Short mmCIF file of N, CA and C in Angstrom, two decimals:
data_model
loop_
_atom_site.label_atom_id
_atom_site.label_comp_id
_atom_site.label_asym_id
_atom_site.label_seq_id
_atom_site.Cartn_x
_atom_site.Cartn_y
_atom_site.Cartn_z
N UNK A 1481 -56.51 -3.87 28.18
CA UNK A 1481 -56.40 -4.87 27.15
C UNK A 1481 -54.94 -5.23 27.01
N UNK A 1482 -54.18 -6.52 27.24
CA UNK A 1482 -53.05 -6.85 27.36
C UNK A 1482 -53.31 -8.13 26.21
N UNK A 1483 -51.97 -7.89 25.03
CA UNK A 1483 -51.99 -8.34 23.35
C UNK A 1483 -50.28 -8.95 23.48
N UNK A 1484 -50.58 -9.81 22.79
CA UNK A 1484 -49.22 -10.61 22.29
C UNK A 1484 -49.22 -11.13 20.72
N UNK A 1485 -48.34 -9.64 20.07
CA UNK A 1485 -48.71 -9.34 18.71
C UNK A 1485 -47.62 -9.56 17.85
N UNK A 1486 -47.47 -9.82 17.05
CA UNK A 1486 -46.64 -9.79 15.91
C UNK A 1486 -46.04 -8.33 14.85
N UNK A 1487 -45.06 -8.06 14.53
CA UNK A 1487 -44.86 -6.84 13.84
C UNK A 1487 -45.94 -6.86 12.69
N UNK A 1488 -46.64 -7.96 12.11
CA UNK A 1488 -47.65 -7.91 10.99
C UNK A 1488 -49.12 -7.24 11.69
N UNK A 1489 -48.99 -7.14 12.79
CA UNK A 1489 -50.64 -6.93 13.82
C UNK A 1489 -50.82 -5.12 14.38
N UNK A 1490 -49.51 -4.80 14.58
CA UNK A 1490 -48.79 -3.42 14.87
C UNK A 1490 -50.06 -2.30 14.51
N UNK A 1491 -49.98 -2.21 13.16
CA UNK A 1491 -51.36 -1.31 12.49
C UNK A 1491 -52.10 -1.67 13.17
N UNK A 1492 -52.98 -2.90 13.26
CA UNK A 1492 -54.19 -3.31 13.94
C UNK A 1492 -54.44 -2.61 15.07
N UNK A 1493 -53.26 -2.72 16.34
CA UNK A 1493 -53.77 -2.19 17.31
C UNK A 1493 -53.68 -1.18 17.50
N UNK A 1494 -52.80 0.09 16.71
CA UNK A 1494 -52.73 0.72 16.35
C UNK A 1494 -54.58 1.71 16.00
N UNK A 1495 -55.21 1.25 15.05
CA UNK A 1495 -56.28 1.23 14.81
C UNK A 1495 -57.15 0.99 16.15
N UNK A 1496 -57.51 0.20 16.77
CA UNK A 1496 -57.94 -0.42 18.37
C UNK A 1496 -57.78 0.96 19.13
N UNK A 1497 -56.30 1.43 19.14
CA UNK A 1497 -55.84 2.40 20.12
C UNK A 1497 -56.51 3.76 19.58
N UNK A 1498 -56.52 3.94 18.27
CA UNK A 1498 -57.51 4.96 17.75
C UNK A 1498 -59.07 5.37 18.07
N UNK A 1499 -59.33 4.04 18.33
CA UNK A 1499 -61.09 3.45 17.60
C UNK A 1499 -61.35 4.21 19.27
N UNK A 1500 -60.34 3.34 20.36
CA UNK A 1500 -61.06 2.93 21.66
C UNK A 1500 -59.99 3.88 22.90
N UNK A 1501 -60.08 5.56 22.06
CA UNK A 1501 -58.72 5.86 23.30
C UNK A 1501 -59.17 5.91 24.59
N UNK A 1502 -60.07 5.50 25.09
CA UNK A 1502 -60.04 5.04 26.69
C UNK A 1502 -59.96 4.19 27.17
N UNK A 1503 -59.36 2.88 26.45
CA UNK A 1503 -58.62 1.51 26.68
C UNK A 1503 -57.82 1.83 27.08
N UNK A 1504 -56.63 1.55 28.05
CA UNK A 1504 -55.57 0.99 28.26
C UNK A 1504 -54.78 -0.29 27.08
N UNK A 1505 -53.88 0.02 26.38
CA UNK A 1505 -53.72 -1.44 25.75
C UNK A 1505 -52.20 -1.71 26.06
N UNK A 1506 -51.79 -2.69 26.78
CA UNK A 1506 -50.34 -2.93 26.67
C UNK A 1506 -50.36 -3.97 25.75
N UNK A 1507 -49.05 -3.22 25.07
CA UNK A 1507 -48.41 -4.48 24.01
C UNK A 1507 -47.07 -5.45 24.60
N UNK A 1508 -47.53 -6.63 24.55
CA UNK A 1508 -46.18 -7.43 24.98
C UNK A 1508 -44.91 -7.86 24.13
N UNK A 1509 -43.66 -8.33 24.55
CA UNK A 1509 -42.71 -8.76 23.72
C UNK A 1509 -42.48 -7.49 22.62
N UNK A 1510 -42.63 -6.12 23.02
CA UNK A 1510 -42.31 -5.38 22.26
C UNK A 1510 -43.06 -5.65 20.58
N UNK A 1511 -43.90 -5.99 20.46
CA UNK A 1511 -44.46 -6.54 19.10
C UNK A 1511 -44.31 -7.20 18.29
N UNK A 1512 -43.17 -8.42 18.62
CA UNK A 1512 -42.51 -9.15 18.18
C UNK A 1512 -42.10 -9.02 16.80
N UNK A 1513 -40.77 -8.42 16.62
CA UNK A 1513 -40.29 -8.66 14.92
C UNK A 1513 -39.82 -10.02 14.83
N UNK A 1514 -40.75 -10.46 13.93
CA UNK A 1514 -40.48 -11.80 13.51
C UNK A 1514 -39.22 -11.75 12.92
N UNK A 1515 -38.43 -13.46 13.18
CA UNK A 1515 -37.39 -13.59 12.88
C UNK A 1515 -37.06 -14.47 11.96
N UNK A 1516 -38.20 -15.76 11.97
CA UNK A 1516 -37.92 -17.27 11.90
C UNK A 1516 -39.40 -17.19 11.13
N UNK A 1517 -39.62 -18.61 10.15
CA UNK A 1517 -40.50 -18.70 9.55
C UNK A 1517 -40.70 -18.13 7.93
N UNK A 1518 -39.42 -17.89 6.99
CA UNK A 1518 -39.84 -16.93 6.25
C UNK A 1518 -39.12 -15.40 6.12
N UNK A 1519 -39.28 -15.11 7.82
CA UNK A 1519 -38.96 -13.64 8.01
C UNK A 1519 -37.60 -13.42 8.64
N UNK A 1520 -37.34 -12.60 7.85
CA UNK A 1520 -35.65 -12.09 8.37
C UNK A 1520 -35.94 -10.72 9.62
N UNK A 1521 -35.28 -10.55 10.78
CA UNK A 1521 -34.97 -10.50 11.62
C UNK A 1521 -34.84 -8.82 11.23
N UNK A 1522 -33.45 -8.17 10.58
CA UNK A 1522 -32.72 -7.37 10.00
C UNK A 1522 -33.97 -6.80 8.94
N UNK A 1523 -34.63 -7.56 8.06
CA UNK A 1523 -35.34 -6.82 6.44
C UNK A 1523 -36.91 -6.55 7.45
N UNK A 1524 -37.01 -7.10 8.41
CA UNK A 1524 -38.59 -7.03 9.39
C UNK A 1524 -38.56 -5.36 9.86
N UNK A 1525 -37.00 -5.39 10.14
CA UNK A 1525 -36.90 -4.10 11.70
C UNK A 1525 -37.63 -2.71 10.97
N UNK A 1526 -37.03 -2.25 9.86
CA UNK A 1526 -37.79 -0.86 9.24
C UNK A 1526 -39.09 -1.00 9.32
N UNK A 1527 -40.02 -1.79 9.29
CA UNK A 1527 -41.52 -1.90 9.30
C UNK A 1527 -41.76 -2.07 10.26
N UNK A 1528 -41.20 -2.41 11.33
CA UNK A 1528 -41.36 -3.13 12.59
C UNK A 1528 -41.72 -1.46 13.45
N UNK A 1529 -40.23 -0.54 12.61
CA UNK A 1529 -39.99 0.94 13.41
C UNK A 1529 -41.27 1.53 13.35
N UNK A 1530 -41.48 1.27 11.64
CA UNK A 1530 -42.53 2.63 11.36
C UNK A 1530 -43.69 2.38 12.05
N UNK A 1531 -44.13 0.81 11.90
CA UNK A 1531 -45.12 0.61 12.93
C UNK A 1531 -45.41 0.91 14.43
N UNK A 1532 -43.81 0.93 15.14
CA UNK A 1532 -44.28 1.17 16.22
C UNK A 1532 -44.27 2.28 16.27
N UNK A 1533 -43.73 3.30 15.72
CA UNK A 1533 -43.66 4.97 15.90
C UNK A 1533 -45.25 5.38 15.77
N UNK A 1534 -45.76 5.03 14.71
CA UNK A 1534 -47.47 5.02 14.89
C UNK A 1534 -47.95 5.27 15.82
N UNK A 1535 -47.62 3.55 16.38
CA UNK A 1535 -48.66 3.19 17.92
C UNK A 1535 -48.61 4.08 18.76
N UNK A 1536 -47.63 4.92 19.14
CA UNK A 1536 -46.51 5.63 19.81
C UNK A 1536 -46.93 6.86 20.34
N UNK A 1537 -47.84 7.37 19.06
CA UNK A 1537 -49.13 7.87 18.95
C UNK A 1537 -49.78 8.03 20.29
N UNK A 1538 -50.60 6.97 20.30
CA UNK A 1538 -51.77 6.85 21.13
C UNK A 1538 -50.79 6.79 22.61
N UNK A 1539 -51.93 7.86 23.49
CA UNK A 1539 -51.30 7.67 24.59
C UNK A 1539 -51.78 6.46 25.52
N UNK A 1540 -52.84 5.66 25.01
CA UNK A 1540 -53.39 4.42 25.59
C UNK A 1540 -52.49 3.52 25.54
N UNK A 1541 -51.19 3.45 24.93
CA UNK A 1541 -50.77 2.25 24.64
C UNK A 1541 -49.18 2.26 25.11
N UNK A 1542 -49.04 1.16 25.72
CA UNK A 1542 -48.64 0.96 27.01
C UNK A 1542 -47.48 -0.42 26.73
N UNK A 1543 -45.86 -0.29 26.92
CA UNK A 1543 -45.43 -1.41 26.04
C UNK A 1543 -44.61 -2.88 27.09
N UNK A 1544 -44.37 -3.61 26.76
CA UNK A 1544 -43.55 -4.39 27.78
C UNK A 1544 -42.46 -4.83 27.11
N UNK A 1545 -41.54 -5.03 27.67
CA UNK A 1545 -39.94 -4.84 27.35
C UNK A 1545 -39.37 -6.37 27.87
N UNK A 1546 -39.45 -7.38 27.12
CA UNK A 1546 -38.75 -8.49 27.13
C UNK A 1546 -39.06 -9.39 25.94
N UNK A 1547 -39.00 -10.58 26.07
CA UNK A 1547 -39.55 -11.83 25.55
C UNK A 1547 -38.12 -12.02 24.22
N UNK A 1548 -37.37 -11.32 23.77
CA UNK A 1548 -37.11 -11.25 23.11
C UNK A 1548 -36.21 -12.90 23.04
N UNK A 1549 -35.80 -13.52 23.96
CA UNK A 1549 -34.99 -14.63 24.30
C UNK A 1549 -35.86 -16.19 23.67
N UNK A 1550 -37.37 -15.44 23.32
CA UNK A 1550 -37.56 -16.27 22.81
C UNK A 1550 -37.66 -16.90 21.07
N UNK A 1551 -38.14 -18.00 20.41
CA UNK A 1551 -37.43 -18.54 18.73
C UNK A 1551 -38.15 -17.68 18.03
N UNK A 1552 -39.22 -17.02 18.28
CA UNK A 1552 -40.05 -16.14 17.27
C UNK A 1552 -38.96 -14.90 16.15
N UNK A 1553 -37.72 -14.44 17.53
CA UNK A 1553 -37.37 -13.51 16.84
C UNK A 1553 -35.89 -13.69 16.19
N UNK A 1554 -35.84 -14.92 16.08
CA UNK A 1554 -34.77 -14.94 15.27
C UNK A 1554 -33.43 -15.11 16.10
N UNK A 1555 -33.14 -14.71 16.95
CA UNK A 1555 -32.04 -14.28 17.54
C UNK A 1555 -31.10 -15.81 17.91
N UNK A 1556 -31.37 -16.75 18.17
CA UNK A 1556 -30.83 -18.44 18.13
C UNK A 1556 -30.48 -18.75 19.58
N UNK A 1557 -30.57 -17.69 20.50
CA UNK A 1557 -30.32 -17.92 21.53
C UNK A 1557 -30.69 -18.62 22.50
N UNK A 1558 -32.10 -19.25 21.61
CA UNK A 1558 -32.93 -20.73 22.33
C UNK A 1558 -32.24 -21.47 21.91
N UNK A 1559 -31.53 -21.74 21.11
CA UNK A 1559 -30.90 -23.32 20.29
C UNK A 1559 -29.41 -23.16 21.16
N UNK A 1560 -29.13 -22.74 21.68
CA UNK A 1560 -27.69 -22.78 22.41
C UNK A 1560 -27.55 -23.61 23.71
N UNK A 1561 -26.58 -24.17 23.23
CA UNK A 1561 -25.91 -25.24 24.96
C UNK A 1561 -25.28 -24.32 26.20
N UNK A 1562 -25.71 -22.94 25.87
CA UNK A 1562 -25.55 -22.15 26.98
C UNK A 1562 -26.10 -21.08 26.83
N UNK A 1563 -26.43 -20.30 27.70
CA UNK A 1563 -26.98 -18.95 27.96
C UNK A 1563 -26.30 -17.95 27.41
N UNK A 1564 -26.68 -16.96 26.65
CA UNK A 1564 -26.07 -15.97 25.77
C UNK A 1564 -25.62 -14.92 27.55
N UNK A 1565 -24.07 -14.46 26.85
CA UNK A 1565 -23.80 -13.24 28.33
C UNK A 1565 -24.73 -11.98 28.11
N UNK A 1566 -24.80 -11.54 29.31
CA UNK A 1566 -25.31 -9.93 29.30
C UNK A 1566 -24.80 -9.11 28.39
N UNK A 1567 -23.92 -8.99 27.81
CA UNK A 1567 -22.95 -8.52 26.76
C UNK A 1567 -23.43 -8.76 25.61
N UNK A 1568 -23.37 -9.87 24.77
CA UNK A 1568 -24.59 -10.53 23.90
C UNK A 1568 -26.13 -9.70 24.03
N UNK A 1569 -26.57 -9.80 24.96
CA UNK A 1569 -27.62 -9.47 24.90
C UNK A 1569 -27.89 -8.30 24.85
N UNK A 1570 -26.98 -7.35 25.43
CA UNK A 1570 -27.21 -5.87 25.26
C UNK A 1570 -27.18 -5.69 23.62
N UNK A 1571 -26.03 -6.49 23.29
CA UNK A 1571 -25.76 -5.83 21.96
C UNK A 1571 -26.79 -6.53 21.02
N UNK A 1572 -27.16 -7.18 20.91
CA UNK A 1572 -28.97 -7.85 20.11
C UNK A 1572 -29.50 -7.39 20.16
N UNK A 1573 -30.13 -6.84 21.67
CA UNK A 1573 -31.73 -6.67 21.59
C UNK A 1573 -31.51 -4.75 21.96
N UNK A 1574 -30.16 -4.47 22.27
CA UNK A 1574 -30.55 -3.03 23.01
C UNK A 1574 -31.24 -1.80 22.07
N UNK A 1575 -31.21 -2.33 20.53
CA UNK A 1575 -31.30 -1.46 19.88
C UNK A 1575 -32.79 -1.70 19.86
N UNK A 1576 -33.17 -2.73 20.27
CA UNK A 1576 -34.65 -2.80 19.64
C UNK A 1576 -35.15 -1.80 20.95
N UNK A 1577 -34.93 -2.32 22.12
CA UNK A 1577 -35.36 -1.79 23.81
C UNK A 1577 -34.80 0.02 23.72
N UNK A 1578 -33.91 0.47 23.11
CA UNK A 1578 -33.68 1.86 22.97
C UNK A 1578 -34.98 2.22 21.97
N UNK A 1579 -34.66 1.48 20.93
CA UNK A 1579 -36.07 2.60 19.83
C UNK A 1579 -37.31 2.30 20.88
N UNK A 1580 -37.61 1.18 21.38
CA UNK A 1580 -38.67 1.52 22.32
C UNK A 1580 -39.30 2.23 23.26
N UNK A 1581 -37.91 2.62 24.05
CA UNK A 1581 -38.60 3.45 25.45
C UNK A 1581 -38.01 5.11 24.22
N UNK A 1582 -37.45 4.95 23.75
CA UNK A 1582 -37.37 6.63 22.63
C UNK A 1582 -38.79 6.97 22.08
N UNK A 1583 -39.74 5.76 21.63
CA UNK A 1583 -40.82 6.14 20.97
C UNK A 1583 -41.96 6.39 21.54
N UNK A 1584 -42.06 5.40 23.12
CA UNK A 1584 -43.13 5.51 23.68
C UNK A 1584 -42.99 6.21 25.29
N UNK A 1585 -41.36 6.19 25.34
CA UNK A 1585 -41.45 7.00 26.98
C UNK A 1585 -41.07 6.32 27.86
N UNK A 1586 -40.27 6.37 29.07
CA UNK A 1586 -40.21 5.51 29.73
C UNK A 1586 -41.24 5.35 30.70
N UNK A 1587 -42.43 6.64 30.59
CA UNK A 1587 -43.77 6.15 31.55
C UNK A 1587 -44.39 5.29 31.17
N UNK A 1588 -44.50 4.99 29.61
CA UNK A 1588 -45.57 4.29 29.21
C UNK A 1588 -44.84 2.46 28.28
N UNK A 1589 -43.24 2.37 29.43
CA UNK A 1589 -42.67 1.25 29.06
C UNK A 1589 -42.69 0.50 30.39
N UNK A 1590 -42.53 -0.73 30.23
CA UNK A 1590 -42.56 -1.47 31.82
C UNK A 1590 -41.58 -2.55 31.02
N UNK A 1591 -40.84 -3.47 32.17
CA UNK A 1591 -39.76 -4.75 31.89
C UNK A 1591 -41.26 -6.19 32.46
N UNK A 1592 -40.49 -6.80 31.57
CA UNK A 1592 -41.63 -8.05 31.76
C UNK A 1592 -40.27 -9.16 31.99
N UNK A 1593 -39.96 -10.30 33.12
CA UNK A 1593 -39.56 -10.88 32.74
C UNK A 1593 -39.05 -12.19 31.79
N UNK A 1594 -40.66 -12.55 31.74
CA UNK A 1594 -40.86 -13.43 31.06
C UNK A 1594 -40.23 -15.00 30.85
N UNK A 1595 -40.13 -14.94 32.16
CA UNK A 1595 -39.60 -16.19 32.77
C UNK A 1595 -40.97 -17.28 33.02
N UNK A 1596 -41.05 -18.28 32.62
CA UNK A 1596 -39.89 -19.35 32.89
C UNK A 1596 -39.59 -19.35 30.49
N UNK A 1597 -40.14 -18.79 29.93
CA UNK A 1597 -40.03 -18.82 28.26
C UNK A 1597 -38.77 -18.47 28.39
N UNK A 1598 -38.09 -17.39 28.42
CA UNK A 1598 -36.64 -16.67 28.38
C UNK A 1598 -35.99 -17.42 29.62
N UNK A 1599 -35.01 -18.11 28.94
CA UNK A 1599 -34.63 -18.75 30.58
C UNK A 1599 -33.19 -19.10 30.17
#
């Protein structure tokens, strides 16, 4: 089962990964902490943690490590007349991609590029 979820959905599959532990479930875009819309980026991340430490749980669940380049999460790096450096980007997103492969492992993390969206 491959999901493209929101930090509000986290529990849900969470629950799924409980209900059904002989699914496979990868989660994509890291679970997206919303950024834009309402939601702050920074006040999302603590709920965003506890949620994924949960999931983290289940050994069915399986995460992918990109997307972040895209407007969902706040970061503005779609609205730019140029490409953010590798430098930039480490320092944005690395903290999110460290609590990730810390919570779930690096067996049960994979890189997605997510090209042509992140571009």
């Amino acid at each position: 089962f491959d999901t493209v979820i929101y930090h509000l959905q986290i529990d849900a599959v969470a629950d799924l990964a409980r209900d059904f532990p002989d699914t496979t479930i990868i989660v994509n875009h890291m679970a997206v902490p919303l950024g834009v819309g309402g939601y702050n980026r920074e006040e999302v991340r603590p709920t965003w943690e506890e949620s994924m430490k949960r999931l983290a749980k289940f050994k069915n669940v399986y995460v992918k490590i990109g997307g972040f380049g895209m407007h969902w999460t706040g970061f503005g790096f779609d609205e730019r007349p140029t490409p953010p450096s590798s430098d930039e980007l480490a320092t944005a997103w690395g903290p999110y991609v460290l609590f990730v492969i810390a919570a779930f492992g690096v067996d049960r993390c994979m890189m997605e590029s997510n090209f042509p969206m992140d571009k």
